[in-house]
Tab-separated table of C-alpha atoms in Angstrom:
chain	number	residue	atom	x	y	z
F	1	MET	CA	-15.624	-26.726	-27.580
F	2	GLN	CA	-18.092	-24.534	-25.293
F	3	ARG	CA	-15.535	-21.562	-25.213
F	4	ALA	CA	-14.925	-21.266	-29.157
F	5	ASN	CA	-18.776	-20.086	-28.983
F	6	TYR	CA	-17.322	-16.827	-27.033
F	7	THR	CA	-16.844	-13.617	-28.568
F	8	LEU	CA	-14.150	-12.517	-25.949
F	9	LEU	CA	-13.684	-9.384	-24.619
F	10	THR	CA	-10.586	-6.915	-25.862
F	11	GLU	CA	-11.299	-3.789	-23.498
F	12	PHE	CA	-13.373	-2.985	-20.474
F	13	ILE	CA	-14.822	0.222	-19.177
F	14	LEU	CA	-14.160	1.703	-15.813
F	15	THR	CA	-17.364	3.196	-14.594
F	16	GLY	CA	-15.105	4.990	-11.803
F	17	VAL	CA	-16.267	6.363	-8.506
F	18	PRO	CA	-19.945	7.158	-8.417
F	19	HIS	CA	-20.371	11.037	-8.134
F	20	PRO	CA	-22.412	13.784	-8.888
F	21	PRO	CA	-21.462	15.470	-12.142
F	22	ARG	CA	-21.509	19.049	-10.768
F	23	LEU	CA	-18.262	17.943	-8.787
F	24	ARG	CA	-16.129	16.405	-12.147
F	25	THR	CA	-14.142	19.274	-12.065
F	26	PHE	CA	-13.575	19.452	-8.245
F	27	LEU	CA	-12.791	15.739	-8.239
F	28	LEU	CA	-10.276	15.896	-11.252
F	29	VAL	CA	-8.731	18.938	-9.448
F	30	PHE	CA	-8.355	17.178	-5.786
F	31	PHE	CA	-7.186	13.672	-6.862
F	32	LEU	CA	-4.194	15.690	-9.282
F	33	LEU	CA	-3.330	17.399	-6.301
F	34	ILE	CA	-3.263	14.171	-4.080
F	35	TYR	CA	-1.088	12.448	-6.933
F	36	ILE	CA	1.213	15.159	-7.312
F	37	LEU	CA	1.883	15.736	-3.628
F	38	THR	CA	1.797	11.789	-3.245
F	39	GLN	CA	4.503	11.180	-5.721
F	40	LEU	CA	6.943	14.582	-4.401
F	41	GLY	CA	6.634	13.607	-0.885
F	42	ASN	CA	7.422	9.875	-1.174
F	43	LEU	CA	10.462	11.138	-3.671
F	44	LEU	CA	11.419	13.487	-1.168
F	45	ILE	CA	11.648	10.992	1.720
F	46	LEU	CA	13.379	8.463	-0.610
F	47	ILE	CA	16.167	10.914	-1.809
F	48	THR	CA	16.518	12.190	2.054
F	49	VAL	CA	17.004	8.319	3.074
F	50	CYS	CA	19.361	7.684	0.144
F	51	ALA	CA	21.450	11.483	0.486
F	52	ASP	CA	21.920	11.350	4.398
F	53	THR	CA	24.468	9.087	5.449
F	54	GLN	CA	23.098	8.699	8.890
F	55	LEU	CA	19.596	7.382	7.215
F	56	HIS	CA	20.555	5.187	4.274
F	57	ALA	CA	22.256	2.595	6.321
F	58	ARG	CA	19.708	2.092	9.202
F	59	PRO	CA	17.537	-1.063	8.640
F	60	MET	CA	14.406	1.419	10.096
F	61	TYR	CA	14.894	3.858	7.063
F	62	ILE	CA	15.662	0.934	4.297
F	63	PHE	CA	12.300	-0.116	5.085
F	64	LEU	CA	10.952	3.593	4.872
F	65	GLY	CA	12.649	4.201	1.493
F	66	ALA	CA	11.106	1.064	0.289
F	67	LEU	CA	7.636	1.725	1.454
F	68	SER	CA	7.892	5.190	-0.532
F	69	ILE	CA	9.003	3.372	-4.049
F	70	ILE	CA	5.732	0.760	-3.117
F	71	ASP	CA	3.391	3.899	-2.594
F	72	MET	CA	5.089	5.813	-5.776
F	73	GLY	CA	3.913	2.652	-7.754
F	74	ILE	CA	0.235	2.099	-6.579
F	75	SER	CA	-0.604	5.545	-6.819
F	76	SER	CA	0.946	5.732	-10.412
F	77	ILE	CA	-0.997	2.726	-11.176
F	78	ILE	CA	-4.191	3.212	-9.971
F	79	VAL	CA	-4.711	7.050	-9.417
F	80	PRO	CA	-4.091	8.651	-13.161
F	81	ARG	CA	-6.687	5.823	-14.284
F	82	LEU	CA	-9.001	7.105	-11.919
F	83	MET	CA	-8.708	10.469	-12.785
F	84	MET	CA	-9.573	9.915	-16.350
F	85	ASN	CA	-13.191	8.842	-15.346
F	86	PHE	CA	-13.679	12.929	-14.249
F	87	THR	CA	-13.186	13.802	-17.969
F	88	PRO	CA	-15.764	13.764	-20.294
F	89	GLY	CA	-16.398	10.870	-22.827
F	90	ILE	CA	-15.769	7.077	-22.169
F	91	LYS	CA	-12.395	5.784	-21.374
F	92	PRO	CA	-11.909	2.029	-22.120
F	93	ILE	CA	-9.052	0.239	-20.555
F	94	SER	CA	-7.722	-2.578	-22.899
F	95	PHE	CA	-7.662	-6.245	-21.815
F	96	GLY	CA	-3.510	-6.256	-21.260
F	97	SER	CA	-3.765	-2.912	-19.373
F	98	CYS	CA	-6.295	-4.272	-17.203
F	99	VAL	CA	-4.530	-7.546	-16.503
F	100	ALA	CA	-1.305	-5.467	-15.697
F	101	GLN	CA	-3.288	-3.287	-13.818
F	102	LEU	CA	-4.287	-6.108	-11.207
F	103	TYR	CA	-1.100	-7.676	-11.448
F	104	PHE	CA	0.932	-4.867	-10.256
F	105	TYR	CA	-1.583	-3.598	-7.812
F	106	HIS	CA	-1.821	-7.101	-5.827
F	107	PHE	CA	2.231	-7.213	-6.379
F	108	LEU	CA	2.751	-3.894	-4.735
F	109	GLY	CA	-0.312	-4.387	-2.370
F	110	SER	CA	0.820	-7.683	-1.019
F	111	SER	CA	4.586	-6.349	-0.609
F	112	GLN	CA	3.231	-3.473	1.562
F	113	CYS	CA	1.766	-5.893	3.912
F	114	PHE	CA	4.872	-7.877	4.192
F	115	LEU	CA	6.763	-4.261	4.599
F	116	TYR	CA	4.392	-3.687	7.218
F	117	THR	CA	4.960	-6.690	9.209
F	118	THR	CA	8.968	-6.490	8.776
F	119	MET	CA	8.838	-2.669	9.893
F	120	ALA	CA	6.934	-4.120	13.081
F	121	TYR	CA	9.526	-7.016	13.776
F	122	ASP	CA	12.170	-3.757	13.751
F	123	ARG	CA	10.805	-1.707	15.972
F	124	TYR	CA	10.052	-4.946	18.371
F	125	LEU	CA	13.793	-5.803	18.010
F	126	ALA	CA	14.928	-1.946	18.437
F	127	ILE	CA	12.704	-1.450	21.741
F	128	CYS	CA	12.297	-5.350	23.126
F	129	GLN	CA	15.990	-6.155	22.282
F	130	PRO	CA	18.106	-3.077	22.125
F	131	LEU	CA	21.170	-4.067	23.234
F	132	ARG	CA	21.321	-6.778	20.503
F	133	TYR	CA	19.583	-4.986	17.880
F	134	PRO	CA	22.651	-4.034	15.766
F	135	VAL	CA	23.406	-7.745	15.742
F	136	LEU	CA	19.998	-9.222	14.817
F	137	MET	CA	18.728	-6.456	12.673
F	138	SER	CA	22.021	-5.252	10.218
F	139	ALA	CA	21.984	-3.338	6.964
F	140	LYS	CA	22.147	-6.241	4.793
F	141	LEU	CA	19.874	-8.505	6.543
F	142	SER	CA	17.208	-5.389	6.253
F	143	THR	CA	17.886	-5.369	2.256
F	144	LEU	CA	17.247	-9.214	2.182
F	145	LEU	CA	13.785	-8.979	3.859
F	146	VAL	CA	12.808	-5.750	1.466
F	147	ALA	CA	13.716	-8.353	-1.165
F	148	GLY	CA	11.832	-11.430	0.066
F	149	ALA	CA	9.224	-8.577	0.350
F	150	TRP	CA	8.844	-7.963	-3.108
F	151	VAL	CA	9.435	-11.782	-4.402
F	152	ALA	CA	6.718	-12.818	-2.131
F	153	GLY	CA	4.677	-9.794	-3.706
F	154	SER	CA	4.957	-10.741	-6.826
F	155	ILE	CA	4.198	-14.218	-6.428
F	156	HIS	CA	0.847	-13.232	-4.971
F	157	GLY	CA	0.100	-10.715	-7.918
F	158	ALA	CA	0.701	-13.393	-10.191
F	159	ILE	CA	-1.523	-16.133	-8.939
F	160	GLN	CA	-4.291	-13.548	-8.250
F	161	ALA	CA	-3.865	-12.328	-12.070
F	162	ILE	CA	-3.427	-15.776	-13.591
F	163	LEU	CA	-6.779	-17.143	-11.746
F	164	THR	CA	-8.862	-14.076	-12.773
F	165	PHE	CA	-7.890	-14.008	-16.279
F	166	ARG	CA	-7.718	-17.631	-17.132
F	167	LEU	CA	-11.640	-17.329	-17.195
F	168	PRO	CA	-13.519	-16.473	-20.258
F	169	TYR	CA	-14.630	-12.474	-20.593
F	170	CYS	CA	-17.327	-12.306	-23.190
F	171	GLY	CA	-19.699	-9.326	-21.952
F	172	PRO	CA	-20.804	-7.109	-20.606
F	173	ASN	CA	-17.642	-5.390	-20.445
F	174	GLN	CA	-18.562	-2.592	-17.945
F	175	VAL	CA	-16.244	-2.704	-14.425
F	176	ASP	CA	-18.089	-1.291	-11.677
F	177	TYR	CA	-15.274	-0.033	-9.964
F	178	PHE	CA	-12.494	2.409	-10.483
F	179	PHE	CA	-9.724	-0.103	-11.530
F	180	CYS	CA	-9.017	-3.544	-12.176
F	181	ASP	CA	-9.639	-5.499	-9.243
F	182	ILE	CA	-10.700	-9.158	-8.605
F	183	PRO	CA	-14.232	-9.055	-7.065
F	184	ALA	CA	-15.423	-6.457	-9.781
F	185	VAL	CA	-13.759	-8.190	-13.011
F	186	LEU	CA	-14.935	-11.599	-11.710
F	187	LYS	CA	-18.607	-10.226	-11.880
F	188	LEU	CA	-18.012	-10.168	-16.213
F	189	ALA	CA	-16.693	-13.850	-16.278
F	190	CYS	CA	-18.772	-16.390	-18.607
F	191	ALA	CA	-18.088	-19.170	-16.158
F	192	ASP	CA	-18.508	-20.222	-12.546
F	193	THR	CA	-16.469	-18.123	-10.224
F	194	THR	CA	-16.556	-20.318	-7.134
F	195	VAL	CA	-13.271	-21.446	-7.017
F	196	ASN	CA	-11.847	-17.986	-8.018
F	197	GLU	CA	-13.567	-16.545	-4.895
F	198	LEU	CA	-12.637	-19.050	-2.774
F	199	VAL	CA	-9.038	-19.082	-3.604
F	200	THR	CA	-9.192	-15.194	-3.740
F	201	PHE	CA	-10.882	-15.280	0.113
F	202	VAL	CA	-8.278	-17.911	1.038
F	203	ASP	CA	-4.910	-16.446	-0.442
F	204	ILE	CA	-5.473	-13.023	0.513
F	205	GLY	CA	-7.207	-13.850	3.794
F	206	VAL	CA	-4.116	-15.807	4.651
F	207	VAL	CA	-1.673	-13.002	3.832
F	208	VAL	CA	-3.751	-10.253	5.268
F	209	ALA	CA	-4.291	-12.292	8.481
F	210	SER	CA	-0.685	-13.948	8.889
F	211	CYS	CA	0.882	-10.262	8.667
F	212	PHE	CA	-1.381	-8.452	10.780
F	213	SER	CA	-1.041	-11.231	13.573
F	214	LEU	CA	2.431	-11.086	13.429
F	215	ILE	CA	2.205	-7.105	13.505
F	216	LEU	CA	-0.503	-7.256	16.637
F	217	LEU	CA	1.940	-9.756	18.445
F	218	SER	CA	4.845	-7.399	17.571
F	219	TYR	CA	2.967	-4.485	19.212
F	220	ILE	CA	2.109	-6.588	22.093
F	221	TYR	CA	5.679	-7.264	23.081
F	222	ILE	CA	6.636	-4.006	22.238
F	223	ILE	CA	3.870	-2.190	24.436
F	224	ARG	CA	4.913	-4.575	27.875
F	225	ALA	CA	8.409	-3.307	27.098
F	226	ILE	CA	7.208	0.149	27.188
F	227	LEU	CA	5.316	0.155	30.080
F	228	ARG	CA	8.336	-1.232	32.070
F	229	ILE	CA	10.314	2.083	31.011
F	230	ARG	CA	10.784	4.029	34.063
F	231	THR	CA	10.925	7.515	33.023
F	232	ALA	CA	8.069	9.279	31.152
F	233	ASP	CA	9.950	10.820	28.736
F	234	GLY	CA	11.229	7.508	27.303
F	235	ARG	CA	7.606	5.881	27.345
F	236	ARG	CA	7.054	9.229	25.090
F	237	ARG	CA	9.826	8.502	22.588
F	238	ALA	CA	9.349	5.028	22.578
F	239	PHE	CA	5.457	5.121	21.911
F	240	SER	CA	6.589	8.235	19.195
F	241	THR	CA	8.622	5.698	17.508
F	242	CYS	CA	6.169	3.260	16.798
F	243	GLY	CA	3.074	6.010	16.450
F	244	ALA	CA	3.501	6.412	12.499
F	245	HIS	CA	3.549	2.897	11.881
F	246	VAL	CA	0.598	1.712	14.059
F	247	THR	CA	-1.525	4.689	12.021
F	248	ILE	CA	-0.318	3.905	8.668
F	249	VAL	CA	-1.081	-0.150	9.366
F	250	THR	CA	-4.718	0.516	10.732
F	251	VAL	CA	-5.770	3.023	7.675
F	252	TYR	CA	-4.163	-0.111	5.412
F	253	TYR	CA	-5.488	-3.238	6.744
F	254	VAL	CA	-9.170	-2.044	7.784
F	255	PRO	CA	-10.272	-0.894	4.174
F	256	CYS	CA	-8.312	-4.245	2.717
F	257	ALA	CA	-10.039	-6.358	5.300
F	258	PHE	CA	-13.518	-4.915	4.407
F	259	ILE	CA	-12.862	-5.408	0.550
F	260	TYR	CA	-11.744	-9.101	0.250
F	261	LEU	CA	-12.597	-10.550	3.505
F	262	ARG	CA	-16.672	-10.314	3.253
F	263	PRO	CA	-18.420	-13.600	1.432
F	264	ASP	CA	-20.033	-10.920	-0.994
F	265	SER	CA	-17.815	-7.944	-1.345
F	266	HIS	CA	-19.751	-5.982	-4.259
F	267	SER	CA	-21.568	-3.492	-2.343
F	268	LEU	CA	-20.656	0.360	-3.150
F	269	LEU	CA	-18.753	1.091	-0.236
F	270	ASP	CA	-15.816	-1.048	-1.544
F	271	GLY	CA	-15.031	1.826	-3.925
F	272	ALA	CA	-14.997	4.230	-1.490
F	273	ALA	CA	-12.973	2.047	1.277
F	274	ALA	CA	-10.409	0.899	-2.193
F	275	LEU	CA	-9.586	4.859	-2.088
F	276	PHE	CA	-7.601	4.219	1.341
F	277	PRO	CA	-5.102	2.003	0.035
F	278	THR	CA	-4.713	3.026	-3.514
F	279	ALA	CA	-5.114	6.821	-2.692
F	280	ILE	CA	-5.082	8.055	0.679
F	281	THR	CA	-2.773	5.524	2.135
F	282	PRO	CA	0.318	6.403	-0.421
F	283	PHE	CA	-0.728	10.306	0.056
F	284	LEU	CA	-0.448	9.830	4.318
F	285	ASN	CA	2.852	8.091	4.759
F	286	PRO	CA	5.483	10.803	3.769
F	287	LEU	CA	3.157	13.116	5.986
F	288	ILE	CA	2.690	11.087	9.054
F	289	TYR	CA	6.352	9.586	9.009
F	290	THR	CA	7.882	13.402	8.377
F	291	LEU	CA	5.728	14.624	10.754
F	292	ARG	CA	6.282	12.235	13.594
F	293	ASN	CA	9.610	10.937	12.855
F	294	GLN	CA	12.398	13.517	14.248
F	295	GLU	CA	15.321	11.766	12.632
F	296	VAL	CA	13.779	12.595	9.226
F	297	LYS	CA	12.954	16.240	9.957
F	298	LEU	CA	16.264	16.540	10.906
F	299	ALA	CA	17.865	14.778	7.935
F	300	LEU	CA	15.580	17.354	5.726
F	301	ARG	CA	17.139	20.281	7.805
F	302	ARG	CA	20.525	19.003	6.687
F	303	MET	CA	19.736	18.350	3.202
F	304	ILE	CA	18.326	21.752	2.804
F	305	ARG	CA	21.033	23.764	4.958
F	306	GLY	CA	23.476	21.487	2.679
F	307	GLN	CA	22.178	23.025	-0.588
F	308	GLY	CA	21.665	26.458	0.540
F	309	ALA	CA	25.836	26.458	1.519
F	310	LYS	CA	26.401	25.193	-2.048
F	311	SER	CA	24.427	27.896	-3.223
F	312	GLU	CA	25.899	30.501	-1.629
F	313	MET	CA	29.472	28.782	-2.811
């Protein structure tokens, strides 16, 4: 009966990233470039993996292709809306669009967590069980693992979206953030959010902690195996194989833990930290995996040479 007295919100206003007005044009151009380069870089990796016969059937590159799709999705969900905050006028987001943004962000973000864990396990098998690797990690199994990550991510995203928007929102409608995320949206609820905050902390905490623990365990075994390699060149190649993954995992997990795994996650630093998993990491992924991966660079050269030969004909 009490809920009948509420005038429920039909839209929200995202305040965006705090910035000096004189930097508005610069930030708009900066994030536009970040978005374009993110889409082009990840699309290039996806095309390279699909087109190159030496890559598209190998588990590591099946995971890399799936990661590129996730990066393009996260960037497309968040960055265009972020850029709108650097243009004149108030740009409200509808209630339904806010629900969709929160769902897809947590769907893709948690899928990315699971995928990073799977990639760490793949590197563990490749380095610690090299002779059995083709049997233990086939292309079919890697495809099933990617599908499992997507399904688990969709369930996680649905749980978070349903729990967040089952609450009444009756005003104010100003979200102190640059996209619809759980901590910022819950502050506007016209009901007690204690249960939501606890479930969010436990749910995201379990996903992040379990995935990170499995990644850490994998790399403990990987480092032990690498240190047993007798030649310096062999150790260098093994470390190079894992370096890109370790770099991206660090850039992704540290900001996520900072945002979601603190008792009171409402500080202004949350917005700056959230730029990493939403804009910076998707931009860096193709750069790191391309620059540090000789096989991807060779595949790119083969593809460019192939296109050049076709144009000459």
